[in-house]
Coordinates of C-alpha atoms in Angstrom, one line a residue:
X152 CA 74.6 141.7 48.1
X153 CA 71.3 140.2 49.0
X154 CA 70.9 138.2 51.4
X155 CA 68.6 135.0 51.6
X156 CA 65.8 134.9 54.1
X157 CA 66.0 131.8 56.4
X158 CA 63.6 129.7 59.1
X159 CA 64.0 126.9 61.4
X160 CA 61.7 123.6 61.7
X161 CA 60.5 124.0 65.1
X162 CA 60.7 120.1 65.4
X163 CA 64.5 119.9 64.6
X164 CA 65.1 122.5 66.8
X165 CA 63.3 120.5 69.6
X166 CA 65.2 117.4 68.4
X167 CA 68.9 119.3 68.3
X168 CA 68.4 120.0 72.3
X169 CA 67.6 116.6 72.8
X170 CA 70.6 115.0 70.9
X171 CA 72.9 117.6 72.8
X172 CA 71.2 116.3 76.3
X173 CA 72.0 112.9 75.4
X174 CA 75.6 113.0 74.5
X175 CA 76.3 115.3 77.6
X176 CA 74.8 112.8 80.0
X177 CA 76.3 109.7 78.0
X178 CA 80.1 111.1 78.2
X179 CA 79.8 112.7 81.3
X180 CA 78.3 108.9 82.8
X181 CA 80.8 107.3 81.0
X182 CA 83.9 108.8 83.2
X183 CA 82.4 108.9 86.0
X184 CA 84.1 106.3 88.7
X185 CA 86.6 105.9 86.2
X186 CA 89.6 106.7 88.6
X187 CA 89.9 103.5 89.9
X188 CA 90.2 101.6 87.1
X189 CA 93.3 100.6 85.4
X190 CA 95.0 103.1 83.1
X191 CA 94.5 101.3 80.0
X192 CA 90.6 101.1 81.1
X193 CA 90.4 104.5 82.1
X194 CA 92.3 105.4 78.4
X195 CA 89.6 103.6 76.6
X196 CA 86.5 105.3 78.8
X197 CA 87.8 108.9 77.8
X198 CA 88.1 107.5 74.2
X199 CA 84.2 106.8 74.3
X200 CA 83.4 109.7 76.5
X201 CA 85.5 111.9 73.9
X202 CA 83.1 110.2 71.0
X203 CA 79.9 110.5 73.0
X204 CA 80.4 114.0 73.1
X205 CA 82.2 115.4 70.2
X206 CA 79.8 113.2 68.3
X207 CA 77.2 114.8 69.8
X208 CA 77.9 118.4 69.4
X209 CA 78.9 117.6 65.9
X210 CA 75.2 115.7 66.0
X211 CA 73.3 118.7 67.5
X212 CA 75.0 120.9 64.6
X213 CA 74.0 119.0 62.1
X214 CA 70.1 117.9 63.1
X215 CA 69.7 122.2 64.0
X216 CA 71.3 122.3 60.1
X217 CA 68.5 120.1 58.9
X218 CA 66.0 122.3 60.3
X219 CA 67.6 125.5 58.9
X220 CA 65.2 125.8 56.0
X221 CA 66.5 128.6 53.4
X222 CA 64.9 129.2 50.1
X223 CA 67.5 127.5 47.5
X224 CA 68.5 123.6 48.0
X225 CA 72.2 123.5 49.7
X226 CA 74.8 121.1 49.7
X227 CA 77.8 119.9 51.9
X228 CA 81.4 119.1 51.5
X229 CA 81.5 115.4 52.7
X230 CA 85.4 116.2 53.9
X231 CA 84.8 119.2 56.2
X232 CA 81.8 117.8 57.6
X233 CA 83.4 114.8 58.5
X234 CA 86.5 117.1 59.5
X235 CA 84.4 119.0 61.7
X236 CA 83.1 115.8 63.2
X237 CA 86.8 114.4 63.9
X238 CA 88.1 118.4 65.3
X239 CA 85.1 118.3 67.7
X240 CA 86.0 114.6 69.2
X241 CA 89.8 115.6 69.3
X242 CA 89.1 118.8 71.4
X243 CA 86.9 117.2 73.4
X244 CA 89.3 114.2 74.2
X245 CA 92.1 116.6 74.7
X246 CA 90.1 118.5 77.5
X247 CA 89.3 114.4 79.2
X248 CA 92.1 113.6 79.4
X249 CA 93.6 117.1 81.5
X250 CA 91.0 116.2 83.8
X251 CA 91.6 112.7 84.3
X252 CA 95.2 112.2 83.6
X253 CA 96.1 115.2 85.7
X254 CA 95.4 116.4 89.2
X255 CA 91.8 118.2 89.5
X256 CA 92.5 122.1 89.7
X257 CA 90.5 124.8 89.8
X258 CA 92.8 125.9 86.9
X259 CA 92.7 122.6 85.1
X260 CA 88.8 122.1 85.0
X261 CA 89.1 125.9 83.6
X262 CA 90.9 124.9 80.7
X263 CA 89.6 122.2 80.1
X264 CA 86.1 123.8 79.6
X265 CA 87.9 126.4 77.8
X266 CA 88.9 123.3 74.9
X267 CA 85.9 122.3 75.0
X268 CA 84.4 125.4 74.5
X269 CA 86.6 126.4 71.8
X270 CA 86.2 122.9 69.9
X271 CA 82.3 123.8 69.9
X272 CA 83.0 127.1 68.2
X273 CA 85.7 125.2 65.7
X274 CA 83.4 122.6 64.4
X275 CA 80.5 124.8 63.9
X276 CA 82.5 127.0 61.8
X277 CA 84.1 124.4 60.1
X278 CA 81.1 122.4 58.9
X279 CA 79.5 125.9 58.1
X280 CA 82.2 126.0 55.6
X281 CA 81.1 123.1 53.8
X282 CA 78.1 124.6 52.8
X283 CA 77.9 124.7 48.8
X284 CA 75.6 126.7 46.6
X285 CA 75.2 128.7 49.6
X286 CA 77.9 130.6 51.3
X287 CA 77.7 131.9 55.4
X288 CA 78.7 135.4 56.2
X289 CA 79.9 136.1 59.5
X290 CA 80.0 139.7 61.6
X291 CA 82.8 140.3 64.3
X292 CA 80.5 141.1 66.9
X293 CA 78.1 137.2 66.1
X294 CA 81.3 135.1 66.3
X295 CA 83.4 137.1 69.0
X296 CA 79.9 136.3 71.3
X297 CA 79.5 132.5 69.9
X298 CA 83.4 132.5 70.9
X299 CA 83.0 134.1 74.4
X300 CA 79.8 132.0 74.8
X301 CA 81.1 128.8 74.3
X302 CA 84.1 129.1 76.5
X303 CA 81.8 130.6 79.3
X304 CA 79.2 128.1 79.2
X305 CA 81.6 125.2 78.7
X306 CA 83.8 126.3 81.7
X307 CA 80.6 127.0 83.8
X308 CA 79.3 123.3 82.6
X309 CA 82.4 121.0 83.6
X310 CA 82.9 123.0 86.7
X311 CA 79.4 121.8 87.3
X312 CA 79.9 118.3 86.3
X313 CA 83.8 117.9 87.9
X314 CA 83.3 120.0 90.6
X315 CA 81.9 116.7 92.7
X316 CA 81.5 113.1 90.7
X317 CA 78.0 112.8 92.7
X318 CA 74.7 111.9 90.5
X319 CA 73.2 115.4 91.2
X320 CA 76.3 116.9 89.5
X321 CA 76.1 114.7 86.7
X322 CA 72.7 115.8 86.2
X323 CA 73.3 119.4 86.2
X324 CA 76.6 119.4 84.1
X325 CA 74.5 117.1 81.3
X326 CA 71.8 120.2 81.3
X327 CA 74.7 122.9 81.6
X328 CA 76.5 121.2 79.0
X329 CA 73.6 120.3 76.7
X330 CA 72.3 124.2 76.6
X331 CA 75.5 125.4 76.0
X332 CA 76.0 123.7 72.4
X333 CA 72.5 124.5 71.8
X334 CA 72.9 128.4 72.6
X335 CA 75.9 129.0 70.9
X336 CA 75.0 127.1 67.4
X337 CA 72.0 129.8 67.3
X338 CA 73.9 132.5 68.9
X339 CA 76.3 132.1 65.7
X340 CA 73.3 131.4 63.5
X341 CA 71.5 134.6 65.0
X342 CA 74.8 136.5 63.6
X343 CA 75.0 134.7 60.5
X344 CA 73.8 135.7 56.8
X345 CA 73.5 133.8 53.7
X346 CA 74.2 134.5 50.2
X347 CA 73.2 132.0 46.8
X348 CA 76.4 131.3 45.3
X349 CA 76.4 129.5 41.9
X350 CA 79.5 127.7 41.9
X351 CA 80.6 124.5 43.8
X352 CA 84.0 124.2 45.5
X353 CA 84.3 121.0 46.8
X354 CA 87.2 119.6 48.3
X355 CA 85.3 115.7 48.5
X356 CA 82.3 114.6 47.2
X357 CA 79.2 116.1 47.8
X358 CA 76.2 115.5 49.9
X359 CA 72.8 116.7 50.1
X360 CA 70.0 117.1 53.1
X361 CA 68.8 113.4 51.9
X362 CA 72.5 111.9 53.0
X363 CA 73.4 114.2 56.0
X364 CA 70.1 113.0 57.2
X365 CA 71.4 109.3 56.8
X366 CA 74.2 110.2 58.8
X367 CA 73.0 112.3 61.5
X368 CA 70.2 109.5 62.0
X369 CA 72.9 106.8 62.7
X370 CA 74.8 109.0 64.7
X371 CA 72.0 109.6 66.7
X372 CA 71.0 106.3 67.4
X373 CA 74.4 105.3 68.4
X374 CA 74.1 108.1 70.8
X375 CA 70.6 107.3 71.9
X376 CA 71.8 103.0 72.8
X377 CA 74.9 104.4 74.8
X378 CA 72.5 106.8 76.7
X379 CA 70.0 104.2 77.5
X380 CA 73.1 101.7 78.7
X381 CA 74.7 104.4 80.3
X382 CA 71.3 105.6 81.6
X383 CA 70.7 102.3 83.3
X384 CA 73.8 101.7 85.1
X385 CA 73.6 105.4 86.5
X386 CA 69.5 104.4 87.6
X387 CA 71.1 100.9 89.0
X388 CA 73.9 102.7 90.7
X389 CA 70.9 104.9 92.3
X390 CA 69.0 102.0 93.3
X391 CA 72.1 100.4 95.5
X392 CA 72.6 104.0 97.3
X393 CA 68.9 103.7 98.4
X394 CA 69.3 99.9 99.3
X395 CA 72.1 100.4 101.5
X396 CA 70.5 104.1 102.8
X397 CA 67.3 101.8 103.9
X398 CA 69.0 98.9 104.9
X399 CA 68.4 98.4 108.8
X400 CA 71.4 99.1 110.9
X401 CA 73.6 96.3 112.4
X402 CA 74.3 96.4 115.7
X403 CA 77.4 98.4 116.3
X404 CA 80.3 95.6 117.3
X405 CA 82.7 95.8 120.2
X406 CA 85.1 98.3 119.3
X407 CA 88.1 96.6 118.7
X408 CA 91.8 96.8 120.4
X409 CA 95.4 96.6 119.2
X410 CA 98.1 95.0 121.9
X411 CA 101.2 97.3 122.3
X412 CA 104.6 96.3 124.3
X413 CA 105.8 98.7 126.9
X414 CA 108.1 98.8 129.8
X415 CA 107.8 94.9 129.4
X416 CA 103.9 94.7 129.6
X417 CA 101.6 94.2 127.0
X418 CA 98.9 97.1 127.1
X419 CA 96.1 97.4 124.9
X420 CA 94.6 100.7 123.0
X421 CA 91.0 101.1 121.0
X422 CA 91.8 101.0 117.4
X423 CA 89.8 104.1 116.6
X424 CA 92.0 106.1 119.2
X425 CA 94.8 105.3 116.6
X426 CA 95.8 107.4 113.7
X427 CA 97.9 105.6 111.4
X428 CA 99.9 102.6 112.0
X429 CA 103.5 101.9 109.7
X430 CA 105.6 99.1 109.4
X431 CA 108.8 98.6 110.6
X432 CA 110.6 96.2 109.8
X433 CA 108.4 92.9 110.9
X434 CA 106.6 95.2 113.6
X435 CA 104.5 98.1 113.3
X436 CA 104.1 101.4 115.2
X437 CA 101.2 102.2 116.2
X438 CA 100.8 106.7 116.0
X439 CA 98.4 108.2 118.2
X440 CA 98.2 111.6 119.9
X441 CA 101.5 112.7 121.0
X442 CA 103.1 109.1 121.1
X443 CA 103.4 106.4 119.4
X444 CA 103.7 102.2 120.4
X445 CA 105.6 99.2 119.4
X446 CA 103.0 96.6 118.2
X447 CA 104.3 93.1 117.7
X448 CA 101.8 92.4 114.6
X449 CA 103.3 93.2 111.0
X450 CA 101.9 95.1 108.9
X451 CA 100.1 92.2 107.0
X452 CA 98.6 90.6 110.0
X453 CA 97.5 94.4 111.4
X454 CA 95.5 94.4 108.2
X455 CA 93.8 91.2 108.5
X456 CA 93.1 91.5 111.9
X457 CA 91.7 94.8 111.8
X458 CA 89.4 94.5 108.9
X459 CA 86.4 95.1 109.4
X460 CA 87.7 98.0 111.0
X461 CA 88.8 101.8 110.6
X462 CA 91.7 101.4 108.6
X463 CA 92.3 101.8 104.9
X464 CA 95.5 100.6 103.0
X465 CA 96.7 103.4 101.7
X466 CA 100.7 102.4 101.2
X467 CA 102.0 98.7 101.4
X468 CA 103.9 100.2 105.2
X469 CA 100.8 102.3 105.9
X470 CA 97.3 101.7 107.7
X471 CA 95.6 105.0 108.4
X472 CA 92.5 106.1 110.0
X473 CA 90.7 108.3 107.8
X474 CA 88.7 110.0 110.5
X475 CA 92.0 111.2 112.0
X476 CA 93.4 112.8 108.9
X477 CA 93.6 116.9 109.0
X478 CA 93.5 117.1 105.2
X479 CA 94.4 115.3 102.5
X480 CA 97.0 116.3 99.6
X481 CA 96.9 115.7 96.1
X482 CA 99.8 115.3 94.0
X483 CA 100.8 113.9 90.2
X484 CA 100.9 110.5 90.5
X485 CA 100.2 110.1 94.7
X486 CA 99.0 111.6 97.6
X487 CA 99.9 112.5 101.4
X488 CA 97.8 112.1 104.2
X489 CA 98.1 115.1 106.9
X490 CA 97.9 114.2 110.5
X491 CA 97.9 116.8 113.6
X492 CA 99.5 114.4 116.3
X493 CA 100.9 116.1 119.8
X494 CA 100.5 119.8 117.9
X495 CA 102.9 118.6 114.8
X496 CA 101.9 118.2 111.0
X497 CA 102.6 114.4 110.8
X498 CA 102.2 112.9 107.0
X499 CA 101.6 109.9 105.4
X500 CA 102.5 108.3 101.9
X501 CA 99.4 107.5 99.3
X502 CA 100.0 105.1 96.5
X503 CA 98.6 106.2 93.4
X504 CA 96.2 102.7 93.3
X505 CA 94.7 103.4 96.7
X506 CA 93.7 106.9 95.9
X507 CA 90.1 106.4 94.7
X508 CA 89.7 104.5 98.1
X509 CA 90.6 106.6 99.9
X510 CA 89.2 109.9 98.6
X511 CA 86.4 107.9 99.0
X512 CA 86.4 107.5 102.6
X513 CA 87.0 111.4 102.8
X514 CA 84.2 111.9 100.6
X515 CA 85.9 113.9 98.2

């Protein structure tokens, strides 16, 4: 069997990276934030994210295949290669939405970047399967390291990426991400042969470098007008952290003080001396230390009268303090609130719709 002798355009090469860099940012920008917004919202964000970056591995495969010049003209089968487009985006979408339907695990973002990993490996052997007049031969040893390689670099990538939504991480899980579908299309290509083979056996229409270049060029400029939109919202959210950073400090305002009935007196406490304060009934009860107060303000006039102030609404009965919570606990569709009050384990309901909020005054 004789095998045909193969290069790479040095310029497509260059250009492959670049379209993998730009899909990774674009998807990864696209979901980030996205846990406050409303499900059907955050549903159509993974959608594009899924897109963004299936599209562009499947993109990046096809540009580095442009550039893989062999000594016969080839052809592809328009079906797989659009199959391998659609098996990349489904993968990818499938490993979205564990991480953003789901709670955030160390095990979940695992498997996640495991799909992911293995959807890169699936649609570069698929679409090398549509090859025609030229056949790919693989060795056990080339695709058992494209799979391992893949998985490994796509778990090391969103555990980058998820590990913290900050811009920094978004940065480094787009380059993570980016070189690991570049690496493991050549890793596979560095354990790949090719053979002339004169028959055609095509499942759709044909298509030759002149068309897949049609199509990889609109692809790619989709990609490219969702980078630069997603590119300047990410600069623009930049901009308002530095704003606010620079912005001169206020003067700091009278701390304020919640009224509290006891032993038929009213006495007063500082409001950031209380933990949490729940509702009962048309009162409240106000939770600090060992003890805990009857307030005459309901929970709906505590709110208004406290804001600006320390608390968050983090449950229609409960205000908490979030410099006063021990650690916080995520669950399915809520969360609790631990407090350490007079040397017990004291907790507090989360709704599902303040938990964005509120992670966000832990900073986590």
């Amino acid at each position: 069997m004789e095998f045909l002798e193969y290069t790479h355009n040095l310029w497509l090469v260059a250009a492959s990276l670049s379209v993998s860099l730009v899909a990774a940012f674009t998807g990864f920008s696209l979901t980030r934030g996205i846990a406050a917004q409303p499900v059907a919202l955050r549903k159509l964000s993974v959608t594009l994210a899924a897109i963004a970056l299936g599209g562009g591995i499947w993109s990046m495969h096809f540009v580095a295949m442009l550039g893989l010049q062999l000594p016969i003209p080839i052809y592809y089968d328009a079906m797989i290669t659009l199959g391998s487009a659609l098996i990349a985006i489904l993968m990818v979408g499938a490993a979205l939405l564990l991480l953003h339907f789901y709670p955030r695990t160390h095990a979940s973002l695992t498997v996640a970047g495991g799909i992911i990993g293995l959807g890169i490996v699936a649609m570069h052997y698929l679409g090398m399967s549509g090859l025609q007049l030229c056949r790919a031969i693989y060795t056990l040893p080339g695709v058992v390291f494209a799979v391992l390689a893949a998985c490994g670099l796509s778990v090391a990538a969103i555990w980058v990426a998820y590990g913290q939504r900050r811009p920094r991480n978004i940065l480094l899980g787009t380059l993570a991400f980016g070189l690991a579908v570049f690496l493991v299309h050549f890793a596979a290509i560095f354990g790949t042969r090719f053979v002339a083979v004169p028959t055609v056996q095509e499942i759709g229409p044909l298509m030759g470098n002149e068309v897949l270049a049609l199509g990889v060029l609109i692809s790619s400029f989709v990609l490219c007008g969702a980078f630069l939109l997603t590119g300047v919202t990410f600069l623009a959210q930049g901009a308002k952290a530095e704003a606010v950073a620079a912005k001169p400090s206020e003067p700091v305002p009278v701390l304020q003080r919640i009224p509290y009935e006891q032993n038929g007196r009213t006495h007063f406490i500082d409001a950031h001396d209380v933990a949490f304060l729940r509702a009962e009934g048309h009162y409240t009860l106000l939770y600090t230390g060992a003890n805990k107060h009857f307030c005459t303000w309901s929970i709906t006039e505590a709110e208004r009268r406290l804001n600006p102030g320390p608390f968050l609404k983090v449950h229609r009965s409960y205000l908490v303090n979030p410099s006063h919570v021990a650690h916080f606990e995520r669950r399915k569709d809520n969360g609790l609130c631990h407090f350490r009050l007079g040397g017990q384990d004291v907790t507090t309901p989360v709704s599902r719709s303040r938990l964005a909020e509120l992670r966000e005054a832990l900073g986590v």
